Tab-separated table of C-alpha atoms in Angstrom:
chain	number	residue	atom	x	y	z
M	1	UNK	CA	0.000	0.000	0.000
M	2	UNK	CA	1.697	3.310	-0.905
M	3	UNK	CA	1.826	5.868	1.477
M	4	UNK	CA	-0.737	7.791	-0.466
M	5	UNK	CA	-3.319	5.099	0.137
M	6	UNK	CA	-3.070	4.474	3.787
M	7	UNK	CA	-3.447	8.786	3.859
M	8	UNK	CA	-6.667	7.991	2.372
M	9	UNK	CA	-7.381	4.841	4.084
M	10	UNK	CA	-6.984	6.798	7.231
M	11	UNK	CA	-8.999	9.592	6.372
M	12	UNK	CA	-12.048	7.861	5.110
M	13	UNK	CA	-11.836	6.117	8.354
M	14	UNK	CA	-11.971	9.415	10.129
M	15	UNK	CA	-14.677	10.917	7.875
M	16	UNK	CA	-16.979	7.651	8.803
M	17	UNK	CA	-16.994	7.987	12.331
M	18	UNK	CA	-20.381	9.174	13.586
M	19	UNK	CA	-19.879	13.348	14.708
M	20	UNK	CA	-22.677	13.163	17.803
M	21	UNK	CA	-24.472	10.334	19.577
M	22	UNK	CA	-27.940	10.049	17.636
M	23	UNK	CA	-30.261	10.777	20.577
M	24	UNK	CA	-33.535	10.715	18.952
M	25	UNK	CA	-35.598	8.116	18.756
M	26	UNK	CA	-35.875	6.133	15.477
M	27	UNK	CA	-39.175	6.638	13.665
M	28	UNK	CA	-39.759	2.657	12.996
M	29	UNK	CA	-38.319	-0.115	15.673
M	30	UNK	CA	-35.994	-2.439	13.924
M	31	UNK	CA	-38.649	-5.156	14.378
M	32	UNK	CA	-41.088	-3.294	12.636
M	33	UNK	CA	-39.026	-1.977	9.953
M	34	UNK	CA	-37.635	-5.680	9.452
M	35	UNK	CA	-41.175	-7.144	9.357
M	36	UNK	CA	-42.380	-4.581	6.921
M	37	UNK	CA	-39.557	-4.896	4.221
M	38	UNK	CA	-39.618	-6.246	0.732
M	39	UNK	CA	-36.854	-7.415	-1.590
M	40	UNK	CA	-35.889	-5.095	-3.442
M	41	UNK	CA	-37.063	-2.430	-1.056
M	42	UNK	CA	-34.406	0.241	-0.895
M	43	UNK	CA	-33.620	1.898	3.246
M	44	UNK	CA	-32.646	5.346	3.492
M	45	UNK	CA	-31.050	6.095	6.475
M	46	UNK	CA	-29.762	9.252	8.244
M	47	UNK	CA	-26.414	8.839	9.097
M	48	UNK	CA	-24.631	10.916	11.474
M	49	UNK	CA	-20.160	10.631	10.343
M	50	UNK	CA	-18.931	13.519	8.806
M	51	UNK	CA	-19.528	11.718	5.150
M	52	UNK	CA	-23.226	11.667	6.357
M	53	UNK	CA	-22.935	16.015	7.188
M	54	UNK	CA	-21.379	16.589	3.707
M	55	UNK	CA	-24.113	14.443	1.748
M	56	UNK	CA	-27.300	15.886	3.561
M	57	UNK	CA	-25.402	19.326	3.040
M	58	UNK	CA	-24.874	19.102	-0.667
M	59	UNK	CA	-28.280	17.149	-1.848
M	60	UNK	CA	-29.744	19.015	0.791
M	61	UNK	CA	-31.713	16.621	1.996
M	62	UNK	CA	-32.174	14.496	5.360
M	63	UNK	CA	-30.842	11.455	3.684
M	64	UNK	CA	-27.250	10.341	3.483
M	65	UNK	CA	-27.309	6.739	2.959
M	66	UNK	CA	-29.155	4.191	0.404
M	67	UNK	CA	-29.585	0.334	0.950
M	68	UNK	CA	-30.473	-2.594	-1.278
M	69	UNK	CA	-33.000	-4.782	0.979
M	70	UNK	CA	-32.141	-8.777	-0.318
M	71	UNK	CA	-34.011	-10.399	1.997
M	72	UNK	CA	-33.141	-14.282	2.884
M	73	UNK	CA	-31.457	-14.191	-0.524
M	74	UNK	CA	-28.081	-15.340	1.294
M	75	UNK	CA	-29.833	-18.055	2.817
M	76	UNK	CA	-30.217	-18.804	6.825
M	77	UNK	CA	-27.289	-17.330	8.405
M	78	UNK	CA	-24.356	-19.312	10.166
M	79	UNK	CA	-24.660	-20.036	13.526
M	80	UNK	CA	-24.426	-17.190	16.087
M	81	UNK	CA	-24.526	-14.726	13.313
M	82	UNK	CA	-27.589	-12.310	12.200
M	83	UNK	CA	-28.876	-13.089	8.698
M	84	UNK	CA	-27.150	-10.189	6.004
M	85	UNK	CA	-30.265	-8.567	4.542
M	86	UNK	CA	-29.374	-5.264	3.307
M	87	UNK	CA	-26.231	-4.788	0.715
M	88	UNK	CA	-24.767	-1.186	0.946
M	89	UNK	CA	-21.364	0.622	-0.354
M	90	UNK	CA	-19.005	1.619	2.846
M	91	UNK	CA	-16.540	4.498	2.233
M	92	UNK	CA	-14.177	1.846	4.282
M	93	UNK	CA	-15.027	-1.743	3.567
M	94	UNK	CA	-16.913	-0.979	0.073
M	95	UNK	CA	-19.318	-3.318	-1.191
M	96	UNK	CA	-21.210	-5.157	2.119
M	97	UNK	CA	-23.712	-7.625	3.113
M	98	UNK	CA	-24.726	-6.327	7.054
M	99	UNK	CA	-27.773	-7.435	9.191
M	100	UNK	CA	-30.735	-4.554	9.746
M	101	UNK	CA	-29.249	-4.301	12.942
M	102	UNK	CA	-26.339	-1.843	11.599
M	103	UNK	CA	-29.337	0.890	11.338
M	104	UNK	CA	-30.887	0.577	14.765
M	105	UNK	CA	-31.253	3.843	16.739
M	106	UNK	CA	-31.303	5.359	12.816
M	107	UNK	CA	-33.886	7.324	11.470
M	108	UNK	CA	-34.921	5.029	8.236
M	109	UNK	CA	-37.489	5.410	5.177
M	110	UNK	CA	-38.447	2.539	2.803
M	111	UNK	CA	-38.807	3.262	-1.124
M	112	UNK	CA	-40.465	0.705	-2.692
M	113	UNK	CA	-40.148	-0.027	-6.436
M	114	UNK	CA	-43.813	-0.329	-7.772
M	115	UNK	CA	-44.408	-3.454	-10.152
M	116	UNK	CA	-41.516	-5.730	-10.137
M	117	UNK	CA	-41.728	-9.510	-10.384
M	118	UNK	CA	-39.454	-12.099	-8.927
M	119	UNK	CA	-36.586	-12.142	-11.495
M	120	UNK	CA	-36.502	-8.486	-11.610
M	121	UNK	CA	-35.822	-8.740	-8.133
M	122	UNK	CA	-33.651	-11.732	-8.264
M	123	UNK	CA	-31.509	-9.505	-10.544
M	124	UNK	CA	-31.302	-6.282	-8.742
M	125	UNK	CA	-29.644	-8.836	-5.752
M	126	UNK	CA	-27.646	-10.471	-7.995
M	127	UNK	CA	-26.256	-6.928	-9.598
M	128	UNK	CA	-25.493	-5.804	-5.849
M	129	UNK	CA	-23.799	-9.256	-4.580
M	130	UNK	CA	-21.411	-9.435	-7.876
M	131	UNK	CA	-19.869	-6.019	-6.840
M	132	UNK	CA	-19.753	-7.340	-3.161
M	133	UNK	CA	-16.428	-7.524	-1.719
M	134	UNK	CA	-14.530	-4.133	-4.346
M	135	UNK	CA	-13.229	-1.581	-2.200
M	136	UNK	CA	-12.771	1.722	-3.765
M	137	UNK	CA	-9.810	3.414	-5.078
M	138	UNK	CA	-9.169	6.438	-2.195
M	139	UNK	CA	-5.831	7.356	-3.523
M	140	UNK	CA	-7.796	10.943	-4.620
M	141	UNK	CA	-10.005	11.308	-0.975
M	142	UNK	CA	-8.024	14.425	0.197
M	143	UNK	CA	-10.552	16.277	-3.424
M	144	UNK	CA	-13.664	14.728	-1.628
M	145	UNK	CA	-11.963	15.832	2.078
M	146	UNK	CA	-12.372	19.790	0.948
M	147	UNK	CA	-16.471	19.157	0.895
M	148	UNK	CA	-16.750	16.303	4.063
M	149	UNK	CA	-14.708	18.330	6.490
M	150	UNK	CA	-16.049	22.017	5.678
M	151	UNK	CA	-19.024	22.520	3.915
M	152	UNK	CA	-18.111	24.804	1.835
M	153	UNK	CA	-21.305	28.175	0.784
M	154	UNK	CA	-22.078	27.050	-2.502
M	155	UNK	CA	-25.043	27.386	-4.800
M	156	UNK	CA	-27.470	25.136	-4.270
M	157	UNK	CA	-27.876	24.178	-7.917
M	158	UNK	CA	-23.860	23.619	-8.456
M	159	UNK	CA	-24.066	21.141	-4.828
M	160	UNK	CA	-25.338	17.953	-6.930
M	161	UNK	CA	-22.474	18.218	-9.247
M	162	UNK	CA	-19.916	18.673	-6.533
M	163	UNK	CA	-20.970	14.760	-5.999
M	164	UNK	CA	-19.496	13.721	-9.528
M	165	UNK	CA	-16.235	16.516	-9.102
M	166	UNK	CA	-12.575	14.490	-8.175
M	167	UNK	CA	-10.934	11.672	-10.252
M	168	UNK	CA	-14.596	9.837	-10.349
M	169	UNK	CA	-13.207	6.328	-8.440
M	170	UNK	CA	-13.698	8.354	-4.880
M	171	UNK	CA	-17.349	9.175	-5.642
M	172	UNK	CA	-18.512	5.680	-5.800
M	173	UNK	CA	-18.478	5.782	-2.220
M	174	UNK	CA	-21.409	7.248	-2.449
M	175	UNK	CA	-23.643	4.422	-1.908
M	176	UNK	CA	-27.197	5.743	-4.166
M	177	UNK	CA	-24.442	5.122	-7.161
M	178	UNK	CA	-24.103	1.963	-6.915
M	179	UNK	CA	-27.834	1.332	-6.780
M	180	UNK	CA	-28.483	3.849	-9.410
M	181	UNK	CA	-26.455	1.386	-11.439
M	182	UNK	CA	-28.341	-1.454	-10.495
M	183	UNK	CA	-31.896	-0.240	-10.964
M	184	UNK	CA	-30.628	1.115	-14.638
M	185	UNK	CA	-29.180	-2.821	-15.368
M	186	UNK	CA	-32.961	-3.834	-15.389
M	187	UNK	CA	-34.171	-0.661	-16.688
M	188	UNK	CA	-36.107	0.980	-14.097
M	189	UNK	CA	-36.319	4.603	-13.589
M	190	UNK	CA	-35.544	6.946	-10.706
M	191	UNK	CA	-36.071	9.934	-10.798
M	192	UNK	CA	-34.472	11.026	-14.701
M	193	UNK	CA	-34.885	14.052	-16.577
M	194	UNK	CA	-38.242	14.543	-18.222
M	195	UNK	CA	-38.273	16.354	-21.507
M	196	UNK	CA	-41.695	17.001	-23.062
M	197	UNK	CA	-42.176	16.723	-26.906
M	198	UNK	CA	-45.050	18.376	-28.587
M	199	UNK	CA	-47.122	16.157	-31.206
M	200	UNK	CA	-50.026	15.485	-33.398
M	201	UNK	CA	-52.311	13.308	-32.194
M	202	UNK	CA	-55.687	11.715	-34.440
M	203	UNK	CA	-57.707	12.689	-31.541
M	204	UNK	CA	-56.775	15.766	-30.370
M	205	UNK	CA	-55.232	19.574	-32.363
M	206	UNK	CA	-51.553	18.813	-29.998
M	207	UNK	CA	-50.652	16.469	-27.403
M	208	UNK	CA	-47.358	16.341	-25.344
M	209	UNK	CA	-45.341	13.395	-24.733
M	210	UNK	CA	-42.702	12.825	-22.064
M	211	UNK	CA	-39.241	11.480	-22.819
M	212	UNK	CA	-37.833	10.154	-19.884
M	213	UNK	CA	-33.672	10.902	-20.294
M	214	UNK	CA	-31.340	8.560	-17.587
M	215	UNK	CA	-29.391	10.708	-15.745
M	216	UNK	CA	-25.788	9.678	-15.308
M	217	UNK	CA	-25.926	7.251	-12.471
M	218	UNK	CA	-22.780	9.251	-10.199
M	219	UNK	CA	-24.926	11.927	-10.194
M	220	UNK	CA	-27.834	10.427	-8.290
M	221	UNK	CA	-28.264	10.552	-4.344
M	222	UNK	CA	-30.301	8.905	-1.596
M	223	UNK	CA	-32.849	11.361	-1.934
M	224	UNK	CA	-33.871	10.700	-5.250
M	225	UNK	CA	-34.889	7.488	-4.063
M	226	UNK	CA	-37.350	9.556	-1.477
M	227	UNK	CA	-38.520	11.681	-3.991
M	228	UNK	CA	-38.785	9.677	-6.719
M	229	UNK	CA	-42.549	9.309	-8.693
M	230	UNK	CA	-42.097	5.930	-9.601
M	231	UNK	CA	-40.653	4.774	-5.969
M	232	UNK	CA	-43.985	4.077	-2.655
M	233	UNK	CA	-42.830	5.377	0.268
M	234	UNK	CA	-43.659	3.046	2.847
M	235	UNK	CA	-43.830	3.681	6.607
M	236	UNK	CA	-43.751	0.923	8.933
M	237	UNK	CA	-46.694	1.836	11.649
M	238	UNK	CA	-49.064	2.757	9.006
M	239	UNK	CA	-48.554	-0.023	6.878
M	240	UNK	CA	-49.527	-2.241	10.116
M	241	UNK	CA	-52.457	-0.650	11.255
M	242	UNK	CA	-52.258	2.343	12.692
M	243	UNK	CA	-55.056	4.102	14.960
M	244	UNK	CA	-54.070	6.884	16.690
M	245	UNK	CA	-56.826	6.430	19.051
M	246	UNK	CA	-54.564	3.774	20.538
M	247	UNK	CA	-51.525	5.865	21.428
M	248	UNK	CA	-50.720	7.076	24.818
M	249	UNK	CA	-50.558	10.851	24.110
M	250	UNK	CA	-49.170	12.653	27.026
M	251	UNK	CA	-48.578	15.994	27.156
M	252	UNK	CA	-46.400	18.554	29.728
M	253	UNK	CA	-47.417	19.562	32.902
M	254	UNK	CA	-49.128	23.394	32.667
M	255	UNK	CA	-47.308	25.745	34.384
M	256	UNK	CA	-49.409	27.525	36.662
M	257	UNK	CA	-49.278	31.034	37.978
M	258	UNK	CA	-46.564	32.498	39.269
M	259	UNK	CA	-46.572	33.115	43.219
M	260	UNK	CA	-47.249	36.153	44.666
């Protein structure tokens, strides 16, 4: 390993480490979450490293981190171990199988893809588990380090295309490209650029038709995934019957006049 490479070894390694203890309480259990998932389902999670900062900064959103939910697609797990369910990119360890354990005490959000059959699924695993293993060239992290460490006042229509800036091996790290990639390889779209085309139509004087253009797939991030028109957002309590007649809503003592 050159000395260059363990520089940027070290400093991903540093930029990964969570900034503050999350002390919020996660919007869906990790039971719930876990019995509400689908293959294929992609998990947004807010992270809290210093990577995490620098994403939600430049996409300006409250996501930093995209997952690939596989399901029991690795079979039952050895003995001891938790069964490896979601496949993700690490700025550290790359490519990854980890249980749904790694995002407990995380706030989460489940995109669904809408109309996918079994093979489509099958293949978006199989995409995800061939890359599994490929660590990313960091040799160029100290470009990436000017954006994760400062967030520097840009515009907030140049802070997408500060994701695809550097040498181009350091922004895979970014783990929405690697599923951008995947969801392209069986042709589904996320959220691409829509360009409408007037035409003549037998039934009407002018009708407009959208072409649908594929972005470039470093350019995506975990919120497109939220925002997406063609992805369900799915929320765990609703989805298993919620009635808020049920909850225990309790609310602060009223403070009562002050004493004379």
């Amino acid at each position: 390993m050159s000395p260059l490479q363990y520089l940027g070894r070290r400093l991903a390694a540093f930029l990964a480490r969570p900034r503050e203890r999350n002390s919020h309480i996660p919007t869906s259990p990790t039971g719930l979450l876990a019995a509400t998932l689908r293959k294929g389902d992609v998990v947004l999670v807010e992270g809290s490293s210093r990577f995490a900062s620098a994403i939600k900064y430049l996409t300006q959103s409250t996501w930093s981190h995209a997952a690939l939910y596989i399901g029991d697609t690795l079979g039952p797990p050895a003995e001891g171990e938790e069964p490896r369910v979601l496949v993700d990119v690490d700025v550290v360890d790359g490519v990854r199988t980890i249980p749904l354990s790694a995002f407990s005490g995380l706030h989460t959000r489940i995109c669904r893809p809408v109309g996918l059959g079994e093979a489509e699924v099958a293949a978006l695993a199989e995409f995800m588990l061939s890359r599994k293993g490929i660590t990313y060239d960091l040799k160029n992290i100290l470009d990436l380090a000017r954006y994760f460490i400062r967030t520097p006042p840009v515009p907030g229509s140049m802070k997408r295309r500060m994701l695809s800036l550097g040498s181009g091996e350091p922004t895979k790290a970014i783990c929405s490209t690697l599923l951008a990639q995947a969801f392209e390889s069986i042709h589904y779209p996320i959220l691409p650029e829509v360009e409408l085309v007037d035409v003549d139509s037998a039934g009407a004087r002018r009708a407009r038709r959208e072409i649908l253009h594929i972005r470039h797939h470093s350019l995506y991030a975990p919120r497109d995934f939220d925002v997406s028109p063609f992805f369900q957002v799915v929320k765990p309590r609703i989805a298993h019957g919620f009635d808020y007649r049920s909850l225990d809503l309790r609310r602060p003592p009223v403070a009562g006049p002050p004493a004379a």
